[in-house]
Amino acid sequence: MKLHIESMTCGGCARSVTAAIKDVDPAATVDIDLPGRNVKIESSQPVESFTKVLEDVGFPAR
C-alpha cells in the first residue's frame, strides 16, 4: 500500500512515521520517499490500522 503524508518533511518526520508503522506491524517493510512525501508499506495489516496510528502521531495520511 502507498500513502501520501503531506506533513512528512524531514528525516525526523520519516523516522517518526516508520516507528508508528512498526508499532502496528513490527514485520512491516517500510519504504520512505521523502521528496515525494510518500510511504510504501508492505504488511498484512489493513490500511486503516496505519492511517489511524499515523493520524494519532500527527502525520495524517491519504
PDB file of C-alpha atoms in Angstrom:
ATOM      1  CA  MET A   1       0.000   0.000   0.000  1.00  0.00           C
ATOM      2  CA  LYS A   2       1.148   3.538  -0.661  1.00  0.00           C
ATOM      3  CA  LEU A   3       0.223   6.549   1.446  1.00  0.00           C
ATOM      4  CA  HIS A   4       0.867  10.251   0.932  1.00  0.00           C
ATOM      5  CA  ILE A   5       1.839  12.185   4.064  1.00  0.00           C
ATOM      6  CA  GLU A   6       1.957  15.903   3.288  1.00  0.00           C
ATOM      7  CA  SER A   7       3.381  16.831   6.704  1.00  0.00           C
ATOM      8  CA  MET A   8       6.402  14.478   6.394  1.00  0.00           C
ATOM      9  CA  THR A   9       9.111  16.995   5.519  1.00  0.00           C
ATOM     10  CA  CYS A  10      12.360  15.852   7.158  1.00  0.00           C
ATOM     11  CA  GLY A  11      14.345  12.855   8.309  1.00  0.00           C
ATOM     12  CA  GLY A  12      12.948  13.155  11.822  1.00  0.00           C
ATOM     13  CA  CYS A  13       9.427  13.010  10.420  1.00  0.00           C
ATOM     14  CA  ALA A  14      10.338   9.937   8.380  1.00  0.00           C
ATOM     15  CA  ARG A  15      11.712   8.211  11.496  1.00  0.00           C
ATOM     16  CA  SER A  16       8.527   9.017  13.426  1.00  0.00           C
ATOM     17  CA  VAL A  17       6.366   7.682  10.584  1.00  0.00           C
ATOM     18  CA  THR A  18       8.445   4.493  10.387  1.00  0.00           C
ATOM     19  CA  ALA A  19       8.249   3.983  14.164  1.00  0.00           C
ATOM     20  CA  ALA A  20       4.460   4.424  14.143  1.00  0.00           C
ATOM     21  CA  ILE A  21       4.096   1.895  11.322  1.00  0.00           C
ATOM     22  CA  LYS A  22       6.352  -0.586  13.133  1.00  0.00           C
ATOM     23  CA  ASP A  23       4.213  -0.180  16.274  1.00  0.00           C
ATOM     24  CA  VAL A  24       1.258  -1.544  14.275  1.00  0.00           C
ATOM     25  CA  ASP A  25       3.245  -4.270  12.498  1.00  0.00           C
ATOM     26  CA  PRO A  26       6.861  -4.894  13.557  1.00  0.00           C
ATOM     27  CA  ALA A  27       7.328  -7.110  10.486  1.00  0.00           C
ATOM     28  CA  ALA A  28       6.186  -4.424   8.019  1.00  0.00           C
ATOM     29  CA  THR A  29       8.533  -3.317   5.259  1.00  0.00           C
ATOM     30  CA  VAL A  30       8.609   0.484   5.062  1.00  0.00           C
ATOM     31  CA  ASP A  31       9.996   2.446   2.101  1.00  0.00           C
ATOM     32  CA  ILE A  32      10.046   6.231   2.549  1.00  0.00           C
ATOM     33  CA  ASP A  33      10.096   8.664  -0.398  1.00  0.00           C
ATOM     34  CA  LEU A  34      10.814  11.873   1.496  1.00  0.00           C
ATOM     35  CA  PRO A  35      10.924  14.275  -1.505  1.00  0.00           C
ATOM     36  CA  GLY A  36       7.569  12.907  -2.719  1.00  0.00           C
ATOM     37  CA  ARG A  37       6.225  12.669   0.847  1.00  0.00           C
ATOM     38  CA  ASN A  38       5.092   9.107   0.213  1.00  0.00           C
ATOM     39  CA  VAL A  39       5.487   5.911   2.172  1.00  0.00           C
ATOM     40  CA  LYS A  40       5.142   2.400   0.779  1.00  0.00           C
ATOM     41  CA  ILE A  41       4.163  -0.235   3.321  1.00  0.00           C
ATOM     42  CA  GLU A  42       4.234  -3.985   2.799  1.00  0.00           C
ATOM     43  CA  SER A  43       2.142  -5.588   5.524  1.00  0.00           C
ATOM     44  CA  SER A  44      -0.729  -7.976   6.102  1.00  0.00           C
ATOM     45  CA  GLN A  45      -2.435  -5.364   8.316  1.00  0.00           C
ATOM     46  CA  PRO A  46      -5.301  -3.284   6.855  1.00  0.00           C
ATOM     47  CA  VAL A  47      -4.511   0.229   5.635  1.00  0.00           C
ATOM     48  CA  GLU A  48      -6.886   1.677   8.236  1.00  0.00           C
ATOM     49  CA  SER A  49      -4.572   0.447  11.012  1.00  0.00           C
ATOM     50  CA  PHE A  50      -1.778   2.588   9.619  1.00  0.00           C
ATOM     51  CA  THR A  51      -3.801   5.692   8.752  1.00  0.00           C
ATOM     52  CA  LYS A  52      -5.223   5.726  12.307  1.00  0.00           C
ATOM     53  CA  VAL A  53      -1.866   5.470  14.074  1.00  0.00           C
ATOM     54  CA  LEU A  54      -0.253   7.986  11.720  1.00  0.00           C
ATOM     55  CA  GLU A  55      -3.018  10.492  12.394  1.00  0.00           C
ATOM     56  CA  ASP A  56      -2.634   9.870  16.138  1.00  0.00           C
ATOM     57  CA  VAL A  57       1.080  10.832  15.964  1.00  0.00           C
ATOM     58  CA  GLY A  58       0.440  13.933  13.861  1.00  0.00           C
ATOM     59  CA  PHE A  59       1.007  12.651  10.338  1.00  0.00           C
ATOM     60  CA  PRO A  60      -2.385  12.325   8.618  1.00  0.00           C
ATOM     61  CA  ALA A  61      -2.116  10.131   5.532  1.00  0.00           C
ATOM     62  CA  ARG A  62      -4.232   9.798   2.430  1.00  0.00           C
TER      63      ARG A  62
END
